[in-house]
Amino acid sequence: RFAYEIEKKREGTYVLLRYRGNGELVSAIDRACKLSHTVLRQLTVVRDEEECAEVEIQEVTPPGETHPETEAT
């Protein structure tokens, strides 16, 4: 349940996505969220390196691209 109504909806799911990337990756993720009809609202926050040091890091591939490790052989 949302704390307040968003686009006439009272219920949904909050998702926290932590990632490290350059401006191109950030732009690609922001664009994908804005184009998705299932994402009601999104927020990107830049964190400094000290804050990120204790966060588990997974490599993220921008939408539309494939990662060499996940391609079928």
Coordinates of N, CA, C and O in Angstrom, one line a residue:
R1 N 0.9 -1.2 0.0 CA 0.0 0.0 0.0 C 0.9 1.2 0.0 O 1.8 1.3 0.8
F2 N 0.6 2.2 -0.9 CA 1.4 3.4 -1.0 C 1.1 4.3 0.2 O 0.0 4.2 0.7
A3 N 2.0 5.2 0.5 CA 1.8 6.2 1.6 C 0.7 7.2 1.1 O 0.0 7.8 1.9
Y4 N 0.7 7.4 -0.2 CA -0.3 8.3 -0.8 C -0.6 7.9 -2.2 O 0.1 7.1 -2.8
E5 N -1.7 8.4 -2.8 CA -2.1 8.0 -4.1 C -1.2 8.5 -5.2 O -0.7 9.6 -5.2
I6 N -0.8 7.6 -6.1 CA 0.0 7.9 -7.3 C -0.7 7.5 -8.5 O -1.1 6.3 -8.7
E7 N -1.0 8.5 -9.4 CA -1.7 8.2 -10.6 C -3.0 7.4 -10.4 O -3.3 6.4 -11.1
K8 N -3.8 7.8 -9.4 CA -5.0 7.2 -9.0 C -4.9 5.8 -8.5 O -5.8 5.0 -8.6
K9 N -3.7 5.4 -8.1 CA -3.5 4.0 -7.6 C -3.0 4.1 -6.1 O -2.3 5.0 -5.8
R10 N -3.6 3.2 -5.3 CA -3.3 3.2 -3.9 C -2.3 2.1 -3.5 O -1.7 2.1 -2.4
E11 N -2.2 1.1 -4.4 CA -1.3 -0.1 -4.0 C -0.3 -0.3 -5.2 O -0.6 -0.1 -6.3
G12 N 0.8 -0.8 -4.8 CA 1.9 -1.2 -5.7 C 3.1 -1.8 -5.0 O 3.0 -2.1 -3.8
T13 N 4.2 -1.9 -5.6 CA 5.4 -2.4 -5.0 C 6.5 -1.4 -5.1 O 6.7 -0.8 -6.2
Y14 N 7.2 -1.2 -4.0 CA 8.4 -0.4 -4.0 C 9.6 -1.3 -4.3 O 9.7 -2.4 -3.9
V15 N 10.5 -0.8 -5.2 CA 11.7 -1.5 -5.6 C 12.9 -0.6 -5.4 O 12.9 0.6 -5.8
L16 N 13.9 -1.2 -4.8 CA 15.2 -0.5 -4.6 C 16.2 -1.1 -5.5 O 16.5 -2.3 -5.3
L17 N 16.8 -0.4 -6.4 CA 17.8 -0.9 -7.3 C 19.1 -0.2 -7.1 O 19.1 1.0 -7.3
R18 N 20.1 -0.8 -6.6 CA 21.4 -0.2 -6.4 C 22.3 -0.7 -7.5 O 22.5 -1.9 -7.8
Y19 N 23.0 0.3 -8.2 CA 23.9 -0.1 -9.3 C 25.0 0.9 -9.4 O 24.8 2.1 -8.9
R20 N 26.0 0.6 -10.0 CA 27.2 1.5 -10.3 C 27.3 1.5 -11.8 O 27.3 0.5 -12.5
G21 N 27.4 2.7 -12.3 CA 27.5 2.9 -13.7 C 27.9 4.3 -14.1 O 27.8 5.2 -13.3
N22 N 28.2 4.5 -15.4 CA 28.5 5.8 -15.9 C 27.2 6.5 -16.3 O 26.1 6.0 -16.1
G23 N 27.3 7.7 -16.8 CA 26.1 8.5 -17.1 C 25.2 7.9 -18.2 O 24.0 8.0 -18.2
E24 N 25.9 7.1 -19.1 CA 25.1 6.4 -20.1 C 24.2 5.3 -19.6 O 23.1 5.2 -20.0
L25 N 24.7 4.6 -18.6 CA 23.9 3.6 -17.9 C 22.8 4.2 -17.2 O 21.6 3.7 -17.2
V26 N 23.1 5.2 -16.4 CA 22.0 5.9 -15.6 C 20.9 6.4 -16.6 O 19.7 6.2 -16.3
S27 N 21.3 7.0 -17.7 CA 20.3 7.5 -18.6 C 19.5 6.4 -19.2 O 18.3 6.6 -19.4
A28 N 20.1 5.3 -19.5 CA 19.4 4.1 -20.1 C 18.4 3.6 -19.1 O 17.2 3.3 -19.5
I29 N 18.8 3.5 -17.9 CA 17.8 3.0 -16.8 C 16.7 4.0 -16.6 O 15.5 3.6 -16.5
D30 N 17.0 5.3 -16.5 CA 16.0 6.3 -16.3 C 15.0 6.3 -17.5 O 13.8 6.3 -17.3
R31 N 15.5 6.1 -18.7 CA 14.6 6.1 -19.9 C 13.7 4.9 -19.9 O 12.5 5.0 -20.2
A32 N 14.3 3.7 -19.6 CA 13.5 2.5 -19.5 C 12.4 2.6 -18.5 O 11.2 2.2 -18.8
C33 N 12.7 3.2 -17.4 CA 11.6 3.4 -16.3 C 10.5 4.4 -16.8 O 9.4 4.1 -16.6
K34 N 10.9 5.5 -17.4 CA 10.0 6.5 -17.9 C 9.1 5.9 -19.0 O 7.9 6.3 -19.1
L35 N 9.6 5.0 -19.8 CA 8.8 4.4 -20.9 C 7.9 3.3 -20.5 O 7.0 2.9 -21.2
S36 N 8.2 2.7 -19.3 CA 7.4 1.6 -18.8 C 6.1 2.1 -18.2 O 6.1 2.9 -17.4
H37 N 5.0 1.5 -18.7 CA 3.7 1.8 -18.1 C 3.5 1.2 -16.7 O 2.6 1.6 -16.0
T38 N 4.4 0.3 -16.3 CA 4.3 -0.3 -15.0 C 5.0 0.4 -13.9 O 4.8 0.2 -12.7
V39 N 5.9 1.3 -14.3 CA 6.6 2.1 -13.3 C 5.9 3.4 -13.1 O 5.7 4.2 -14.0
L40 N 5.4 3.7 -11.9 CA 4.6 4.9 -11.6 C 5.5 6.1 -11.3 O 5.2 7.2 -11.6
R41 N 6.6 5.8 -10.6 CA 7.5 6.9 -10.2 C 8.9 6.3 -10.0 O 9.0 5.1 -9.6
Q42 N 9.9 7.0 -10.3 CA 11.3 6.6 -10.1 C 12.1 7.7 -9.6 O 11.8 8.9 -9.9
L43 N 13.2 7.4 -9.0 CA 14.1 8.4 -8.4 C 15.5 7.8 -8.5 O 15.8 6.7 -8.1
T44 N 16.5 8.6 -9.1 CA 17.9 8.2 -9.1 C 18.6 9.1 -8.1 O 18.5 10.3 -8.1
V45 N 19.4 8.4 -7.3 CA 20.2 9.1 -6.3 C 21.7 8.8 -6.5 O 22.0 7.6 -6.6
V46 N 22.6 9.7 -6.5 CA 24.0 9.5 -6.6 C 24.6 9.4 -5.2 O 24.4 10.2 -4.4
R47 N 25.4 8.3 -5.0 CA 26.0 8.1 -3.7 C 27.5 8.2 -3.9 O 28.0 7.9 -4.9
D48 N 28.2 8.6 -2.8 CA 29.7 8.7 -2.9 C 30.3 7.3 -2.7 O 29.6 6.4 -2.3
E49 N 31.6 7.2 -3.0 CA 32.3 5.9 -3.0 C 32.3 5.3 -1.6 O 32.2 4.1 -1.4
E50 N 32.4 6.1 -0.5 CA 32.4 5.6 0.8 C 31.1 4.8 1.1 O 31.1 3.8 1.8
E51 N 30.0 5.4 0.8 CA 28.7 4.8 1.0 C 28.5 3.5 0.3 O 27.9 2.6 0.7
C52 N 29.1 3.4 -0.9 CA 29.0 2.3 -1.8 C 29.9 1.1 -1.4 O 29.7 0.0 -1.9
A53 N 30.9 1.4 -0.6 CA 31.9 0.4 -0.4 C 31.4 -0.9 0.3 O 31.9 -2.0 0.0
E54 N 30.4 -0.8 1.1 CA 29.8 -2.0 1.7 C 28.7 -2.6 1.0 O 28.1 -3.6 1.4
V55 N 28.3 -2.1 -0.1 CA 27.2 -2.7 -0.9 C 27.7 -3.7 -1.9 O 28.7 -3.6 -2.5
E56 N 27.0 -4.9 -1.9 CA 27.4 -5.9 -2.9 C 27.2 -5.4 -4.3 O 26.2 -4.8 -4.6
I57 N 28.2 -5.7 -5.1 CA 28.1 -5.1 -6.5 C 27.9 -6.3 -7.5 O 28.5 -7.3 -7.4
Q58 N 26.9 -6.1 -8.4 CA 26.6 -7.0 -9.5 C 26.7 -6.1 -10.7 O 26.2 -5.0 -10.8
E59 N 27.3 -6.7 -11.8 CA 27.4 -6.0 -13.0 C 26.0 -5.9 -13.7 O 25.3 -6.9 -13.7
V60 N 25.7 -4.7 -14.2 CA 24.4 -4.5 -14.9 C 24.7 -4.2 -16.3 O 25.5 -3.4 -16.7
T61 N 23.9 -4.8 -17.2 CA 24.0 -4.5 -18.6 C 22.8 -3.5 -19.0 O 21.7 -3.8 -18.7
P62 N 23.1 -2.5 -19.7 CA 22.1 -1.5 -20.2 C 21.0 -2.2 -21.0 O 21.3 -3.2 -21.7
P63 N 19.8 -1.8 -20.9 CA 18.7 -2.4 -21.7 C 19.1 -2.4 -23.2 O 19.7 -1.5 -23.7
G64 N 18.8 -3.5 -23.9 CA 19.1 -3.6 -25.3 C 20.4 -4.2 -25.6 O 20.8 -4.5 -26.7
E65 N 21.3 -4.3 -24.6 CA 22.6 -4.9 -24.8 C 22.7 -6.3 -24.1 O 22.0 -6.5 -23.2
T66 N 23.6 -7.1 -24.6 CA 23.8 -8.4 -23.9 C 25.2 -8.4 -23.3 O 26.1 -7.8 -23.7
H67 N 25.3 -9.1 -22.2 CA 26.5 -9.3 -21.5 C 27.2 -10.5 -22.0 O 26.6 -11.6 -22.1
P68 N 28.5 -10.5 -22.2 CA 29.2 -11.7 -22.8 C 29.0 -12.9 -22.0 O 28.9 -14.0 -22.5
E69 N 29.0 -12.8 -20.6 CA 28.8 -14.0 -19.8 C 27.5 -14.6 -19.9 O 27.3 -15.8 -19.5
T70 N 26.4 -13.9 -20.3 CA 25.1 -14.4 -20.3 C 24.6 -14.8 -21.7 O 23.6 -15.4 -21.9
E71 N 25.5 -14.6 -22.7 CA 25.1 -15.0 -24.1 C 25.2 -16.5 -24.3 O 26.0 -17.2 -23.7
A72 N 24.3 -17.0 -25.0 CA 24.3 -18.5 -25.3 C 25.4 -18.8 -26.2 O 25.7 -18.1 -27.1
T73 N 26.0 -19.9 -26.0 CA 27.1 -20.4 -26.9 C 26.7 -21.4 -27.9 O 25.7 -22.0 -27.8

